[in-house]
PDB file of C-alpha atoms in Angstrom:
ATOM      1  CA  UNK A   1     -35.519 -39.678  24.810  1.00 58.00           C
ATOM      2  CA  UNK A   2     -36.327 -39.425  21.150  1.00 76.00           C
ATOM      3  CA  UNK A   3     -33.343 -40.308  18.855  1.00 90.00           C
ATOM      4  CA  UNK A   4     -32.178 -38.183  15.764  1.00 89.00           C
ATOM      5  CA  UNK A   5     -32.261 -39.183  13.054  1.00 93.00           C
ATOM      6  CA  UNK A   6     -29.029 -39.419  10.356  1.00 94.00           C
ATOM      7  CA  UNK A   7     -30.610 -36.467   7.994  1.00 95.00           C
ATOM      8  CA  UNK A   8     -31.450 -34.333  11.510  1.00 94.00           C
ATOM      9  CA  UNK A   9     -27.825 -35.083  13.041  1.00 95.00           C
ATOM     10  CA  UNK A  10     -26.336 -33.758   9.609  1.00 95.00           C
ATOM     11  CA  UNK A  11     -28.707 -30.424   9.994  1.00 96.00           C
ATOM     12  CA  UNK A  12     -27.678 -29.699  13.325  1.00 95.00           C
ATOM     13  CA  UNK A  13     -23.871 -30.635  12.595  1.00 96.00           C
ATOM     14  CA  UNK A  14     -23.611 -27.847   9.719  1.00 97.00           C
ATOM     15  CA  UNK A  15     -26.052 -25.467  11.344  1.00 97.00           C
ATOM     16  CA  UNK A  16     -22.979 -25.590  14.517  1.00 97.00           C
ATOM     17  CA  UNK A  17     -20.599 -25.579  12.150  1.00 97.00           C
ATOM     18  CA  UNK A  18     -21.804 -22.409  10.486  1.00 97.00           C
ATOM     19  CA  UNK A  19     -22.487 -20.765  13.832  1.00 97.00           C
ATOM     20  CA  UNK A  20     -18.388 -21.771  14.601  1.00 97.00           C
ATOM     21  CA  UNK A  21     -17.341 -20.371  11.729  1.00 95.00           C
ATOM     22  CA  UNK A  22     -19.039 -17.150  11.639  1.00 95.00           C
ATOM     23  CA  UNK A  23     -17.882 -16.704  15.464  1.00 94.00           C
ATOM     24  CA  UNK A  24     -14.554 -17.573  14.357  1.00 91.00           C
ATOM     25  CA  UNK A  25     -14.555 -14.870  10.973  1.00 88.00           C
ATOM     26  CA  UNK A  26     -15.907 -11.986  13.526  1.00 90.00           C
ATOM     27  CA  UNK A  27     -13.289 -12.495  16.468  1.00 88.00           C
ATOM     28  CA  UNK A  28     -10.679 -12.579  13.159  1.00 85.00           C
ATOM     29  CA  UNK A  29     -12.301  -9.453  12.316  1.00 85.00           C
ATOM     30  CA  UNK A  30     -12.410  -7.405  15.388  1.00 88.00           C
ATOM     31  CA  UNK A  31      -9.005  -8.402  16.884  1.00 87.00           C
ATOM     32  CA  UNK A  32      -6.799  -8.782  14.077  1.00 86.00           C
ATOM     33  CA  UNK A  33      -8.082  -8.362  10.356  1.00 83.00           C
ATOM     34  CA  UNK A  34      -4.534  -8.947   8.985  1.00 88.00           C
ATOM     35  CA  UNK A  35      -4.037 -12.361  10.820  1.00 88.00           C
ATOM     36  CA  UNK A  36      -5.352 -14.627   8.259  1.00 88.00           C
ATOM     37  CA  UNK A  37      -3.107 -12.618   5.375  1.00 91.00           C
ATOM     38  CA  UNK A  38      -0.177 -13.015   7.652  1.00 93.00           C
ATOM     39  CA  UNK A  39      -0.782 -16.756   8.119  1.00 93.00           C
ATOM     40  CA  UNK A  40      -1.536 -17.309   4.519  1.00 94.00           C
ATOM     41  CA  UNK A  41       1.914 -15.763   3.691  1.00 94.00           C
ATOM     42  CA  UNK A  42       3.691 -16.958   6.140  1.00 96.00           C
ATOM     43  CA  UNK A  43       2.477 -20.498   5.181  1.00 96.00           C
ATOM     44  CA  UNK A  44       3.129 -19.917   1.518  1.00 93.00           C
ATOM     45  CA  UNK A  45       6.833 -18.864   2.373  1.00 91.00           C
ATOM     46  CA  UNK A  46       7.180 -22.388   4.643  1.00 94.00           C
ATOM     47  CA  UNK A  47       6.067 -24.356   1.490  1.00 94.00           C
ATOM     48  CA  UNK A  48       8.544 -22.713  -0.715  1.00 92.00           C
ATOM     49  CA  UNK A  49      11.037 -23.455   1.692  1.00 93.00           C
ATOM     50  CA  UNK A  50      10.061 -27.256   2.189  1.00 94.00           C
ATOM     51  CA  UNK A  51      10.277 -27.629  -1.504  1.00 94.00           C
ATOM     52  CA  UNK A  52      13.203 -25.848  -2.447  1.00 93.00           C
ATOM     53  CA  UNK A  53      12.416 -23.057  -4.220  1.00 95.00           C
ATOM     54  CA  UNK A  54      12.730 -19.951  -2.813  1.00 91.00           C
ATOM     55  CA  UNK A  55      15.790 -18.992  -5.080  1.00 92.00           C
ATOM     56  CA  UNK A  56      13.455 -19.567  -7.732  1.00 94.00           C
ATOM     57  CA  UNK A  57      10.396 -17.508  -6.430  1.00 92.00           C
ATOM     58  CA  UNK A  58      13.200 -14.740  -6.253  1.00 92.00           C
ATOM     59  CA  UNK A  59      14.125 -14.564  -9.311  1.00 95.00           C
ATOM     60  CA  UNK A  60      10.987 -14.537 -10.756  1.00 95.00           C
ATOM     61  CA  UNK A  61      10.282 -11.562  -8.695  1.00 94.00           C
ATOM     62  CA  UNK A  62      13.656 -10.118  -9.424  1.00 97.00           C
ATOM     63  CA  UNK A  63      12.490 -10.847 -13.428  1.00 97.00           C
ATOM     64  CA  UNK A  64       8.924  -8.851 -12.791  1.00 97.00           C
ATOM     65  CA  UNK A  65      10.992  -5.880 -11.256  1.00 97.00           C
ATOM     66  CA  UNK A  66      12.898  -5.802 -14.605  1.00 98.00           C
ATOM     67  CA  UNK A  67      10.136  -6.396 -16.806  1.00 98.00           C
ATOM     68  CA  UNK A  68       8.556  -3.243 -15.045  1.00 97.00           C
ATOM     69  CA  UNK A  69      11.746  -1.302 -15.521  1.00 97.00           C
ATOM     70  CA  UNK A  70      11.759  -1.936 -19.017  1.00 97.00           C
ATOM     71  CA  UNK A  71       8.034  -1.352 -20.074  1.00 97.00           C
ATOM     72  CA  UNK A  72       8.241   2.558 -18.395  1.00 96.00           C
ATOM     73  CA  UNK A  73      11.580   2.423 -20.187  1.00 96.00           C
ATOM     74  CA  UNK A  74      10.089   1.640 -23.996  1.00 96.00           C
ATOM     75  CA  UNK A  75       7.227   3.857 -22.899  1.00 93.00           C
ATOM     76  CA  UNK A  76       9.606   6.722 -22.675  1.00 93.00           C
ATOM     77  CA  UNK A  77      11.162   5.782 -25.806  1.00 93.00           C
ATOM     78  CA  UNK A  78       8.053   6.048 -27.649  1.00 93.00           C
ATOM     79  CA  UNK A  79       7.051   9.225 -26.539  1.00 91.00           C
ATOM     80  CA  UNK A  80      10.082  10.856 -27.472  1.00 92.00           C
ATOM     81  CA  UNK A  81       9.480   8.920 -30.950  1.00 92.00           C
ATOM     82  CA  UNK A  82       6.235  10.453 -31.039  1.00 91.00           C
ATOM     83  CA  UNK A  83       7.372  13.701 -29.937  1.00 90.00           C
ATOM     84  CA  UNK A  84      10.078  13.782 -32.721  1.00 91.00           C
ATOM     85  CA  UNK A  85       7.269  12.623 -35.345  1.00 91.00           C
ATOM     86  CA  UNK A  86       4.806  14.946 -34.114  1.00 89.00           C
ATOM     87  CA  UNK A  87       7.259  18.412 -33.781  1.00 87.00           C
ATOM     88  CA  UNK A  88       5.700  18.542 -29.773  1.00 86.00           C
ATOM     89  CA  UNK A  89       7.866  18.389 -27.002  1.00 85.00           C
ATOM     90  CA  UNK A  90       8.174  15.333 -24.652  1.00 78.00           C
ATOM     91  CA  UNK A  91       6.134  17.032 -21.763  1.00 81.00           C
ATOM     92  CA  UNK A  92       2.962  17.571 -24.299  1.00 74.00           C
ATOM     93  CA  UNK A  93       2.708  13.961 -24.891  1.00 69.00           C
ATOM     94  CA  UNK A  94      -0.354  12.044 -23.937  1.00 69.00           C
ATOM     95  CA  UNK A  95       0.776   9.374 -20.875  1.00 67.00           C
ATOM     96  CA  UNK A  96       0.244   5.861 -21.452  1.00 55.00           C
ATOM     97  CA  UNK A  97      -2.948   5.970 -19.791  1.00 52.00           C
ATOM     98  CA  UNK A  98      -4.537   7.929 -22.117  1.00 48.00           C
ATOM     99  CA  UNK A  99      -3.978   6.699 -25.592  1.00 48.00           C
ATOM    100  CA  UNK A 100      -1.712   3.159 -25.161  1.00 49.00           C
ATOM    101  CA  UNK A 101       1.060   2.713 -26.417  1.00 51.00           C
ATOM    102  CA  UNK A 102       1.354   3.989 -29.854  1.00 51.00           C
ATOM    103  CA  UNK A 103       1.304   1.715 -32.538  1.00 55.00           C
ATOM    104  CA  UNK A 104       5.257   2.851 -33.805  1.00 54.00           C
ATOM    105  CA  UNK A 105       7.537  -0.743 -35.024  1.00 55.00           C
ATOM    106  CA  UNK A 106      10.963  -0.394 -36.101  1.00 55.00           C
ATOM    107  CA  UNK A 107      11.035   0.032 -40.055  1.00 54.00           C
ATOM    108  CA  UNK A 108       7.281   1.576 -40.133  1.00 51.00           C
ATOM    109  CA  UNK A 109       7.551   4.811 -39.883  1.00 50.00           C
ATOM    110  CA  UNK A 110       5.267   7.057 -42.072  1.00 46.00           C
TER     111      UNK A 110
END
């Protein structure tokens, strides 16, 4: 029986490893597509818990929600400002997705 060289052993090891990885990926995709996402989320939660930062993460999430609410309020105020300046009703103002946020700054009205 002939001996395999180190290079040949590495080649076969990598090839077998790729085949196993492909089989695992295929199995996960066909049986439970969200499994890895759930495991990743669970691992993140466990890490936050072990580090003692879950309360801080909750505060960050709450601040993000508040930022979104403030941004929406800001857009509504800008729409009302433009409506007053142009004489058009607020309903007829373009949405922020069409033109972006108006470049009106306090104290810089025409």
